[in-house]
CSV table of C-alpha atoms in Angstrom, one decimal:
chain,number,residue,atom,x,y,z
S,19,UNK,CA,56.2,20.8,370.5
S,20,UNK,CA,58.0,22.2,373.5
S,21,UNK,CA,59.3,25.8,373.8
S,22,UNK,CA,62.9,24.5,373.7
S,23,UNK,CA,62.3,22.5,370.6
S,24,UNK,CA,60.9,25.6,368.8
S,25,UNK,CA,63.8,27.9,369.9
S,26,UNK,CA,65.2,29.5,366.8
S,27,UNK,CA,68.6,29.7,368.5
S,28,UNK,CA,68.8,25.9,368.3
S,29,UNK,CA,67.8,25.5,364.7
S,30,UNK,CA,69.3,25.8,361.3
S,31,UNK,CA,72.6,27.6,361.2
S,32,UNK,CA,72.2,28.4,364.9
S,33,UNK,CA,72.1,24.7,365.9
S,34,UNK,CA,75.1,23.3,367.8
S,35,UNK,CA,77.6,20.9,366.4
S,36,UNK,CA,79.2,18.2,368.5
S,37,UNK,CA,82.4,17.3,366.7
S,38,UNK,CA,85.9,18.9,366.6
S,39,UNK,CA,87.6,18.4,363.2
S,40,UNK,CA,90.8,19.3,361.4
S,41,UNK,CA,90.9,19.3,357.6
S,42,UNK,CA,93.4,20.4,355.0
S,43,UNK,CA,93.3,21.1,351.2
S,44,UNK,CA,89.8,22.3,351.2
S,45,UNK,CA,87.7,22.7,348.1
S,46,UNK,CA,87.7,26.3,346.8
S,47,UNK,CA,85.3,28.0,344.4
S,48,UNK,CA,87.6,30.5,342.6
S,49,UNK,CA,91.1,30.9,343.8
S,50,UNK,CA,92.6,31.7,347.2
S,51,UNK,CA,94.8,34.8,346.7
S,52,UNK,CA,98.5,33.9,346.9
S,53,UNK,CA,99.2,37.1,349.0
S,54,UNK,CA,96.6,36.1,351.7
S,55,UNK,CA,98.5,34.3,354.4
S,56,UNK,CA,97.5,33.9,357.9
S,57,UNK,CA,94.5,32.7,360.0
S,58,UNK,CA,91.0,33.9,360.6
S,59,UNK,CA,89.6,32.6,363.9
S,60,UNK,CA,86.1,33.3,365.2
S,61,UNK,CA,84.4,32.6,368.5
S,62,UNK,CA,80.8,31.6,368.9
S,63,UNK,CA,78.4,29.5,370.9
S,64,UNK,CA,77.8,25.7,370.5
S,65,UNK,CA,76.4,24.1,373.6
S,66,UNK,CA,78.1,20.8,374.5
S,67,UNK,CA,75.0,19.4,376.2
S,68,UNK,CA,71.3,19.8,375.3
S,69,UNK,CA,70.3,23.0,377.1
S,70,UNK,CA,67.8,22.7,380.0
S,71,UNK,CA,65.1,25.4,380.3
S,72,UNK,CA,64.8,28.3,378.0
S,73,UNK,CA,67.9,28.8,375.8
S,74,UNK,CA,69.4,32.1,374.6
S,75,UNK,CA,71.8,32.3,371.7
S,76,UNK,CA,74.4,33.9,374.0
S,77,UNK,CA,74.4,30.8,376.4
S,78,UNK,CA,76.3,28.2,374.3
S,79,UNK,CA,79.8,27.0,375.1
S,80,UNK,CA,82.6,28.9,373.4
S,81,UNK,CA,83.9,27.2,370.2
S,82,UNK,CA,86.8,28.6,368.2
S,83,UNK,CA,86.6,28.0,364.5
S,84,UNK,CA,89.7,28.8,362.4
S,85,UNK,CA,90.6,28.8,358.7
S,86,UNK,CA,94.3,29.1,357.8
S,87,UNK,CA,95.5,30.3,354.4
S,88,UNK,CA,99.0,29.3,353.3
S,89,UNK,CA,100.3,29.9,349.7
S,90,UNK,CA,96.9,29.5,348.1
S,91,UNK,CA,95.8,26.5,350.2
S,92,UNK,CA,93.2,26.5,353.0
S,93,UNK,CA,92.8,24.4,356.1
S,94,UNK,CA,90.2,24.3,358.9
S,95,UNK,CA,90.0,23.4,362.6
S,96,UNK,CA,87.5,23.9,365.4
S,97,UNK,CA,87.7,23.3,369.1
S,98,UNK,CA,85.7,24.0,372.2
S,99,UNK,CA,87.2,26.4,374.8
S,100,UNK,CA,87.8,24.3,377.8
S,101,UNK,CA,86.4,26.6,380.5
S,102,UNK,CA,86.1,25.6,384.1
S,103,UNK,CA,82.3,25.4,383.7
S,104,UNK,CA,82.5,23.1,380.7
S,105,UNK,CA,85.0,20.9,382.5
S,106,UNK,CA,82.6,20.6,385.4
S,107,UNK,CA,79.8,19.6,383.1
S,108,UNK,CA,81.9,17.1,381.2
S,109,UNK,CA,82.8,15.5,384.5
S,110,UNK,CA,79.1,15.4,385.5
S,111,UNK,CA,78.0,14.3,382.1
S,112,UNK,CA,75.2,16.8,382.0
S,113,UNK,CA,74.5,20.6,382.1
S,114,UNK,CA,74.9,22.2,385.5
S,115,UNK,CA,74.0,25.8,384.5
S,116,UNK,CA,71.0,27.4,382.8
S,117,UNK,CA,71.2,30.5,380.7
S,118,UNK,CA,70.1,34.2,380.6
S,119,UNK,CA,66.4,33.4,380.6
S,120,UNK,CA,66.5,31.3,383.7
S,121,UNK,CA,67.4,32.0,387.3
S,122,UNK,CA,71.1,32.0,388.2
S,123,UNK,CA,72.7,29.4,390.4
S,124,UNK,CA,72.3,30.7,394.0
S,125,UNK,CA,74.5,27.8,395.2
S,126,UNK,CA,77.5,29.2,393.2
S,127,UNK,CA,78.1,32.9,394.1
S,128,UNK,CA,81.4,32.5,392.4
S,129,UNK,CA,79.7,31.5,389.2
S,130,UNK,CA,76.0,32.3,389.1
S,131,UNK,CA,76.2,32.1,385.3
S,132,UNK,CA,78.6,29.9,383.4
S,133,UNK,CA,81.5,31.8,381.8
S,134,UNK,CA,81.2,30.1,378.4
S,135,UNK,CA,84.0,32.2,376.9
S,136,UNK,CA,82.0,32.3,373.6
S,137,UNK,CA,82.2,36.0,372.5
S,138,UNK,CA,85.4,37.4,371.2
S,139,UNK,CA,89.0,36.2,370.5
S,140,UNK,CA,92.2,38.3,370.2
S,141,UNK,CA,95.8,37.4,369.6
S,142,UNK,CA,98.4,38.6,372.1
S,143,UNK,CA,101.9,37.5,373.2
S,144,UNK,CA,101.7,34.4,371.0
S,145,UNK,CA,98.4,33.2,372.3
S,146,UNK,CA,94.7,33.4,371.3
S,147,UNK,CA,92.7,35.0,374.1
S,148,UNK,CA,89.1,33.8,374.4
S,149,UNK,CA,86.6,36.1,376.2
S,150,UNK,CA,83.0,36.3,377.5
S,151,UNK,CA,80.7,39.2,377.1
S,152,UNK,CA,79.4,39.1,380.7
S,153,UNK,CA,82.9,39.4,382.0
S,154,UNK,CA,85.1,36.6,383.5
S,155,UNK,CA,88.3,34.7,383.3
S,156,UNK,CA,90.1,35.0,379.9
S,157,UNK,CA,91.3,31.7,378.5
S,158,UNK,CA,94.6,31.3,376.5
S,159,UNK,CA,94.5,29.0,373.5
S,160,UNK,CA,97.3,27.7,371.2
S,161,UNK,CA,96.9,29.4,367.8
S,162,UNK,CA,98.0,26.3,365.9
S,163,UNK,CA,96.0,23.6,367.6
S,164,UNK,CA,93.3,25.8,369.3
S,165,UNK,CA,94.0,23.8,372.5
S,166,UNK,CA,93.0,25.6,375.7
S,167,UNK,CA,96.2,26.3,377.7
S,168,UNK,CA,94.9,27.9,380.8
S,169,UNK,CA,93.8,31.3,382.1
S,170,UNK,CA,95.3,34.7,381.7
S,171,UNK,CA,97.8,35.1,384.5
S,172,UNK,CA,99.7,34.7,386.7
S,173,UNK,CA,99.1,38.1,388.4
S,174,UNK,CA,96.8,37.4,391.4
S,175,UNK,CA,94.8,40.6,390.6
S,176,UNK,CA,93.5,38.8,387.5
S,177,UNK,CA,92.1,35.8,389.3
S,178,UNK,CA,88.3,35.8,389.0
S,179,UNK,CA,88.3,39.3,387.6
S,180,UNK,CA,85.3,39.8,385.3
S,181,UNK,CA,87.2,40.9,382.2
S,182,UNK,CA,85.0,42.0,379.4
S,183,UNK,CA,85.0,40.3,376.0
S,184,UNK,CA,86.0,43.5,374.2
S,185,UNK,CA,89.5,44.2,375.3
S,186,UNK,CA,91.9,45.8,372.8
S,187,UNK,CA,95.3,44.8,371.5
S,188,UNK,CA,97.6,47.6,370.3
S,189,UNK,CA,99.6,46.1,367.4
S,190,UNK,CA,102.2,48.9,367.6
S,191,UNK,CA,103.1,48.3,371.3
S,192,UNK,CA,101.9,44.7,371.8
S,193,UNK,CA,99.9,45.7,374.8
S,194,UNK,CA,96.6,44.2,375.8
S,195,UNK,CA,94.2,46.8,377.3
S,196,UNK,CA,91.2,45.6,379.2
S,197,UNK,CA,88.3,46.6,381.4
S,198,UNK,CA,86.4,44.5,383.9
S,199,UNK,CA,82.9,45.2,385.3
S,200,UNK,CA,80.6,43.6,387.8
S,201,UNK,CA,77.9,44.1,390.5
S,202,UNK,CA,80.3,45.0,393.4
S,203,UNK,CA,82.0,48.3,394.0
S,204,UNK,CA,84.0,49.9,392.5
S,205,UNK,CA,82.0,48.2,389.6
S,206,UNK,CA,84.9,48.6,387.0
S,207,UNK,CA,88.6,48.1,386.7
S,208,UNK,CA,91.0,49.1,383.9
S,209,UNK,CA,94.3,47.5,383.1
S,210,UNK,CA,97.2,47.1,380.7
S,211,UNK,CA,99.1,43.9,380.1
S,212,UNK,CA,102.5,44.3,378.3
S,213,UNK,CA,103.9,42.2,375.5
S,214,UNK,CA,105.6,39.8,378.0
S,215,UNK,CA,102.3,39.0,379.7
S,216,UNK,CA,102.9,41.1,382.9
S,217,UNK,CA,100.3,43.5,384.2
S,218,UNK,CA,101.7,47.0,383.9
S,219,UNK,CA,98.7,49.1,384.9
S,220,UNK,CA,95.7,48.2,387.1
S,221,UNK,CA,93.2,50.9,388.2
S,222,UNK,CA,89.9,50.8,390.0
S,223,UNK,CA,87.2,52.8,388.2
S,224,UNK,CA,84.5,53.9,390.6
S,225,UNK,CA,81.0,54.1,389.0
S,226,UNK,CA,77.8,55.2,390.7
S,227,UNK,CA,76.5,51.6,390.5
S,228,UNK,CA,76.7,48.5,388.5
S,229,UNK,CA,76.5,49.0,384.7
S,230,UNK,CA,76.6,47.0,381.5
S,231,UNK,CA,79.4,48.4,379.4
S,232,UNK,CA,80.3,46.3,376.4
S,233,UNK,CA,83.4,47.8,374.7
S,234,UNK,CA,86.1,50.3,375.1
S,235,UNK,CA,88.3,52.5,372.9
S,236,UNK,CA,92.0,53.4,372.7
S,237,UNK,CA,94.0,56.1,371.1
S,238,UNK,CA,97.8,56.5,371.1
S,239,UNK,CA,97.8,58.0,374.6
S,240,UNK,CA,94.4,57.4,376.1
S,241,UNK,CA,91.8,54.7,376.8
S,242,UNK,CA,88.1,55.6,376.8
S,243,UNK,CA,85.8,53.7,379.2
S,244,UNK,CA,82.0,53.6,378.9
S,245,UNK,CA,79.3,54.2,381.5
S,246,UNK,CA,76.0,53.9,379.6
S,247,UNK,CA,72.6,54.3,381.4
S,248,UNK,CA,71.8,50.6,381.0
S,249,UNK,CA,71.9,48.2,383.9
S,250,UNK,CA,70.4,45.2,385.5
S,251,UNK,CA,67.0,46.0,387.1
S,252,UNK,CA,67.8,45.8,390.8
S,253,UNK,CA,64.6,43.8,391.8
S,254,UNK,CA,65.3,41.2,389.1
S,255,UNK,CA,68.9,41.0,390.1
S,256,UNK,CA,68.0,40.5,393.8
S,257,UNK,CA,65.7,37.6,392.6
S,258,UNK,CA,68.5,35.9,390.7
S,259,UNK,CA,67.4,37.0,387.2
S,260,UNK,CA,68.7,39.4,384.6
S,261,UNK,CA,66.4,42.1,383.2
S,262,UNK,CA,67.7,45.1,381.4
S,263,UNK,CA,66.7,48.6,382.4
S,264,UNK,CA,67.5,51.8,380.4
S,265,UNK,CA,67.4,55.1,382.4
S,266,UNK,CA,66.7,58.0,380.0
S,267,UNK,CA,67.4,60.5,382.9
S,268,UNK,CA,71.0,59.5,383.2
S,269,UNK,CA,73.6,60.8,380.8
S,270,UNK,CA,76.0,58.6,378.9
S,271,UNK,CA,79.5,59.0,380.4
S,272,UNK,CA,82.9,58.4,378.9
S,273,UNK,CA,85.9,58.1,381.2
S,274,UNK,CA,89.2,59.1,379.6
S,275,UNK,CA,92.4,57.9,381.2
S,276,UNK,CA,96.0,58.1,380.1
S,277,UNK,CA,97.0,54.6,379.0
S,278,UNK,CA,99.2,54.1,382.1
S,279,UNK,CA,97.3,56.6,384.3
S,280,UNK,CA,96.1,56.4,387.8
S,281,UNK,CA,92.6,56.6,389.2
S,282,UNK,CA,92.8,60.3,389.9
S,283,UNK,CA,93.7,60.9,386.2
S,284,UNK,CA,90.3,59.7,384.9
S,285,UNK,CA,88.2,62.5,383.4
S,286,UNK,CA,84.5,62.0,382.8
S,287,UNK,CA,82.6,63.5,379.8
S,288,UNK,CA,78.8,63.5,379.5
S,289,UNK,CA,76.8,62.8,376.3
S,290,UNK,CA,73.2,62.1,375.4
S,291,UNK,CA,71.7,58.9,376.8
S,292,UNK,CA,72.0,56.0,374.5
S,293,UNK,CA,73.6,52.5,374.4
S,294,UNK,CA,76.3,51.1,372.2
S,295,UNK,CA,77.8,47.6,371.8
S,296,UNK,CA,80.8,48.2,369.6
S,297,UNK,CA,83.4,50.9,369.0
S,298,UNK,CA,84.7,51.3,365.4
S,299,UNK,CA,87.9,53.3,366.3
S,300,UNK,CA,89.1,56.3,368.2
S,301,UNK,CA,92.0,58.8,367.8
S,302,UNK,CA,93.4,62.1,368.9
S,303,UNK,CA,92.8,65.2,366.8
S,304,UNK,CA,94.1,68.4,368.3
S,305,UNK,CA,92.4,69.0,371.6
S,306,UNK,CA,89.8,66.4,370.9
S,307,UNK,CA,89.4,62.6,371.0
S,308,UNK,CA,87.3,61.4,368.1
S,309,UNK,CA,85.4,58.1,368.8
S,310,UNK,CA,83.3,56.3,366.2
S,311,UNK,CA,80.8,53.6,367.0
S,312,UNK,CA,77.5,51.9,366.2
S,313,UNK,CA,74.9,52.6,368.9
S,314,UNK,CA,71.4,51.4,368.8
S,315,UNK,CA,69.1,53.7,366.9
S,316,UNK,CA,66.5,55.4,369.2
S,317,UNK,CA,62.9,54.9,367.9
S,318,UNK,CA,60.7,57.9,367.6
S,319,UNK,CA,57.1,58.5,368.3
S,320,UNK,CA,54.6,60.0,365.9
S,321,UNK,CA,55.5,63.5,367.1
S,322,UNK,CA,59.2,63.0,366.5
S,323,UNK,CA,60.2,62.6,370.2
S,324,UNK,CA,62.5,59.7,371.3
S,325,UNK,CA,60.7,56.6,372.5
S,326,UNK,CA,63.0,55.5,375.3
S,327,UNK,CA,60.6,52.8,376.5
S,328,UNK,CA,60.7,51.1,373.1
S,329,UNK,CA,64.5,51.6,373.1
S,330,UNK,CA,65.0,49.7,376.3
S,331,UNK,CA,62.7,46.9,375.2
S,332,UNK,CA,64.5,46.6,371.8
S,333,UNK,CA,67.9,46.3,373.4
S,334,UNK,CA,66.6,43.5,375.7
S,335,UNK,CA,65.4,41.4,372.8
S,336,UNK,CA,68.4,42.2,370.5
S,337,UNK,CA,66.5,44.3,368.0
S,338,UNK,CA,69.0,45.0,365.3
S,339,UNK,CA,68.7,48.6,364.4
S,340,UNK,CA,71.9,50.7,364.5
S,341,UNK,CA,73.5,54.0,363.4
S,342,UNK,CA,77.0,55.0,362.5
S,343,UNK,CA,77.9,57.6,365.1
S,344,UNK,CA,80.6,60.0,366.2
S,345,UNK,CA,81.5,61.6,369.5
S,346,UNK,CA,84.2,64.3,369.9
S,347,UNK,CA,85.5,64.7,373.5
S,348,UNK,CA,87.3,68.0,374.0
S,349,UNK,CA,90.1,67.6,376.5
S,350,UNK,CA,90.5,71.3,376.8
S,351,UNK,CA,86.9,72.4,377.5
S,352,UNK,CA,85.5,69.1,378.8
S,353,UNK,CA,82.6,69.3,376.3
S,354,UNK,CA,81.2,66.6,374.0
S,355,UNK,CA,79.8,67.1,370.5
S,356,UNK,CA,78.1,64.2,368.8
S,357,UNK,CA,76.4,63.4,365.5
S,358,UNK,CA,75.0,60.7,363.3
S,359,UNK,CA,77.5,59.9,360.5
S,360,UNK,CA,75.1,57.5,358.7
S,361,UNK,CA,71.6,56.3,359.4
S,362,UNK,CA,70.9,54.8,356.0
S,363,UNK,CA,72.8,51.5,356.4
S,364,UNK,CA,71.8,49.3,359.3
S,365,UNK,CA,75.2,47.9,360.1
S,366,UNK,CA,77.1,46.6,363.1
S,367,UNK,CA,80.1,44.4,364.1
S,368,UNK,CA,82.6,46.9,362.7
S,369,UNK,CA,86.2,46.1,361.9
S,370,UNK,CA,89.2,48.2,360.7
S,371,UNK,CA,92.7,47.7,359.5
S,372,UNK,CA,94.1,46.8,362.9
S,373,UNK,CA,97.3,48.7,362.3
S,374,UNK,CA,95.2,51.9,362.4
S,375,UNK,CA,93.6,51.2,365.7
S,376,UNK,CA,94.0,54.3,367.9
S,377,UNK,CA,95.1,56.3,364.9
S,378,UNK,CA,93.0,58.2,362.3
S,379,UNK,CA,91.4,55.6,360.0
S,380,UNK,CA,89.6,56.2,356.7
S,381,UNK,CA,87.8,52.9,356.2
S,382,UNK,CA,85.7,50.6,358.4
S,383,UNK,CA,83.9,47.4,357.5
S,384,UNK,CA,80.6,46.5,359.0
S,385,UNK,CA,78.1,43.7,358.8
S,386,UNK,CA,74.9,44.7,357.1
S,387,UNK,CA,72.0,43.7,359.4
S,388,UNK,CA,68.8,42.3,358.2
S,389,UNK,CA,65.6,43.6,359.8
S,390,UNK,CA,64.6,41.1,362.5
S,391,UNK,CA,61.3,39.3,361.9
S,392,UNK,CA,61.3,37.5,365.3
S,393,UNK,CA,63.0,38.4,368.6
S,394,UNK,CA,66.4,36.8,369.0
S,395,UNK,CA,66.6,35.9,365.4
S,396,UNK,CA,69.1,38.4,363.8
S,397,UNK,CA,70.5,38.0,360.3
S,398,UNK,CA,73.9,39.2,359.3
S,399,UNK,CA,73.0,39.9,355.7
S,400,UNK,CA,76.1,41.4,354.0
S,401,UNK,CA,79.0,43.8,354.1
S,402,UNK,CA,79.2,47.6,354.3
S,403,UNK,CA,82.4,49.6,353.7
S,404,UNK,CA,82.3,53.1,355.1
S,405,UNK,CA,84.7,55.9,353.9
S,406,UNK,CA,85.2,58.4,356.8
S,407,UNK,CA,86.8,60.9,354.4
S,408,UNK,CA,83.8,61.2,352.1
S,409,UNK,CA,81.1,60.2,354.6
S,410,UNK,CA,79.7,57.6,352.2
S,411,UNK,CA,79.5,53.9,352.0
S,412,UNK,CA,79.0,50.9,349.7
S,413,UNK,CA,77.5,47.6,350.4
S,414,UNK,CA,77.2,44.0,349.2
S,415,UNK,CA,74.3,41.6,349.9
S,416,UNK,CA,74.0,38.3,348.2
S,417,UNK,CA,70.3,37.7,349.2
S,418,UNK,CA,68.4,36.0,351.9
S,419,UNK,CA,70.2,32.6,351.7
S,420,UNK,CA,73.5,33.8,353.2
S,421,UNK,CA,74.3,34.6,356.9
S,422,UNK,CA,77.7,36.1,357.6
S,423,UNK,CA,80.1,36.5,360.5
S,424,UNK,CA,82.1,39.5,361.6
S,425,UNK,CA,84.7,40.1,358.8
S,426,UNK,CA,88.2,41.1,360.0
S,427,UNK,CA,90.5,43.0,357.6
S,428,UNK,CA,93.5,40.9,356.4
S,429,UNK,CA,96.3,43.0,354.9
S,430,UNK,CA,97.7,41.4,351.7
S,431,UNK,CA,101.4,40.6,351.8
S,432,UNK,CA,103.4,43.8,351.2
S,433,UNK,CA,100.2,45.9,351.6
S,434,UNK,CA,100.4,49.7,350.9
S,435,UNK,CA,97.1,51.5,351.2
S,436,UNK,CA,94.9,51.3,354.3
S,437,UNK,CA,92.4,49.1,352.4
S,438,UNK,CA,95.0,47.0,350.6
S,439,UNK,CA,93.8,43.6,351.6
S,440,UNK,CA,90.9,41.3,352.1
S,441,UNK,CA,87.8,40.8,354.3
S,442,UNK,CA,87.4,37.2,355.5
S,443,UNK,CA,84.1,35.8,356.9
S,444,UNK,CA,82.4,32.6,357.7
S,445,UNK,CA,79.1,32.3,355.8
S,446,UNK,CA,76.2,30.0,356.1
S,447,UNK,CA,75.0,29.1,352.6
S,448,UNK,CA,71.4,28.1,353.2
S,449,UNK,CA,70.7,27.3,349.5
S,450,UNK,CA,73.3,24.5,349.6
S,451,UNK,CA,73.0,23.8,353.4
S,452,UNK,CA,76.7,24.3,354.1
S,453,UNK,CA,79.2,26.6,355.7
S,454,UNK,CA,81.8,28.4,353.6
S,455,UNK,CA,84.5,31.1,354.0
S,456,UNK,CA,84.1,34.0,351.8
S,457,UNK,CA,87.0,36.3,350.9
S,458,UNK,CA,86.4,39.8,349.6
S,459,UNK,CA,88.8,42.3,348.1
S,460,UNK,CA,88.6,45.1,350.6
S,461,UNK,CA,89.0,47.7,347.9
S,462,UNK,CA,86.0,46.3,345.9
S,463,UNK,CA,83.6,44.6,348.2
S,464,UNK,CA,80.7,45.3,345.8
S,465,UNK,CA,82.1,42.8,343.3
S,466,UNK,CA,81.4,40.0,345.7
S,467,UNK,CA,83.8,37.3,346.9
S,468,UNK,CA,87.1,36.6,345.1
S,469,UNK,CA,86.8,33.0,346.4
S,470,UNK,CA,84.6,30.8,348.5
S,471,UNK,CA,86.1,27.9,350.6
S,472,UNK,CA,83.8,25.0,351.3
S,473,UNK,CA,84.1,23.8,354.9
S,474,UNK,CA,84.0,20.2,356.0
S,475,UNK,CA,81.2,20.8,358.5
S,476,UNK,CA,78.8,23.5,359.5
S,477,UNK,CA,80.1,26.4,361.6
S,478,UNK,CA,77.2,27.6,363.9
S,479,UNK,CA,76.4,31.3,363.7
S,480,UNK,CA,78.7,33.2,366.0
S,481,UNK,CA,80.1,36.5,367.1
S,482,UNK,CA,83.6,38.0,366.9
S,483,UNK,CA,86.8,37.1,365.1
S,484,UNK,CA,90.3,38.2,364.5
S,485,UNK,CA,92.9,37.9,361.8
S,486,UNK,CA,96.4,36.7,362.7
S,487,UNK,CA,99.1,37.3,360.0
S,488,UNK,CA,101.3,34.3,359.0
S,489,UNK,CA,104.4,36.1,360.5
S,490,UNK,CA,102.8,36.2,363.9
S,491,UNK,CA,101.8,32.5,363.7
S,492,UNK,CA,105.3,31.5,362.8
S,493,UNK,CA,106.8,33.6,365.7
S,494,UNK,CA,104.3,32.0,368.1
S,495,UNK,CA,105.2,28.5,366.9
S,496,UNK,CA,108.9,29.2,367.5
S,497,UNK,CA,108.4,30.8,370.9
S,498,UNK,CA,109.6,29.0,374.0
S,499,UNK,CA,107.2,26.5,375.5
S,500,UNK,CA,105.1,28.0,378.3
S,501,UNK,CA,105.4,31.6,377.2
S,502,UNK,CA,102.3,33.5,378.2
């Protein structure tokens, strides 16, 4: 058996699917709540062609999968994101790029790796925005049909800009806040796109060298950019390969910029060296900015000291071991205080009630991570709800036969409390060999799902998703044709 055939990222619930479907009136176990109306859409990899060489789960072509709830009924649709790279391969009838484990294309300096747009999806200005974790063009998709409409634009500064997957949408202002990063100076840019689709702020962010930031945070008045001591090993990069290197001698740095500030407004704050993928939330509290996130847990040696060599290796093979963490950046003194909030639950892929983004939030919802038995074989095992007021958390895990996706918060119609709504997640039911959508009451996740929707075909394991309320879907459908 070849190495490719044995690849866990091409088997079971990770295996690609090759059909786009649309189905209505889906079978439901239980009852879809009548006050749950809107769409949950998730992005994830599903390679259109059989991969050549060694495959990594992050390599597959982006596919949007969406379930829509309407007055107690559920419908499903999935569609590939028609990126430039996928279009080239479709025209050639074969794969033209290899993935992270192979050498990049030296004949394509404009696209050494294929932007598969497979990582995250947001809703802004009436469109779904599909993004890639390595940074690249952002693709606009129709929220009803999931059809790819084109790239984010038309501002020429956005053309070819390596925009990160983890941009932020402020629901109060309808602004899209983003950062871009790459291997050429100044190594980062920061920008804000307004509710009409026009770029309102665009700022170079000069870093000491190329880095691998993954997320950003926002508050009412500031954006927080990340400069972690993780980067591509220079020798490997020069040879056309990607190999991660963690430098324990460098501090973590956070760049705080007023939302519509200039380059000279950026203030840098230093914290202990570590690496984080995903922010939970951030807000202003007196003279401080409070930021919550889920960094990788640093292994310890027998004597209690941090084992940074093991830390770097673990990040490179996607070891799933995380902490719930807090940083407090004092804008008056320039100092940082930090602490672990919780190291009991191993949880990641956090979501919150999006209306509280940038404001103090009490609750966050995380995916409970199974301990990894093999490299590159993570298991999203359940749900955790953290209460930032009490410092505690509760969890739900149905056992080894279920694999979840990130679960966005969906407010119920006429919601009052911050947690007055539902969590919605795709779930692979291994016992019955099928994909489902599980809906939880966000106030009572320990009771398990209030309903399970049976899907017409498997949804491959994937990454990030978003919830779009019915009111926004209606407004998008009524918007003038061509609105960005």
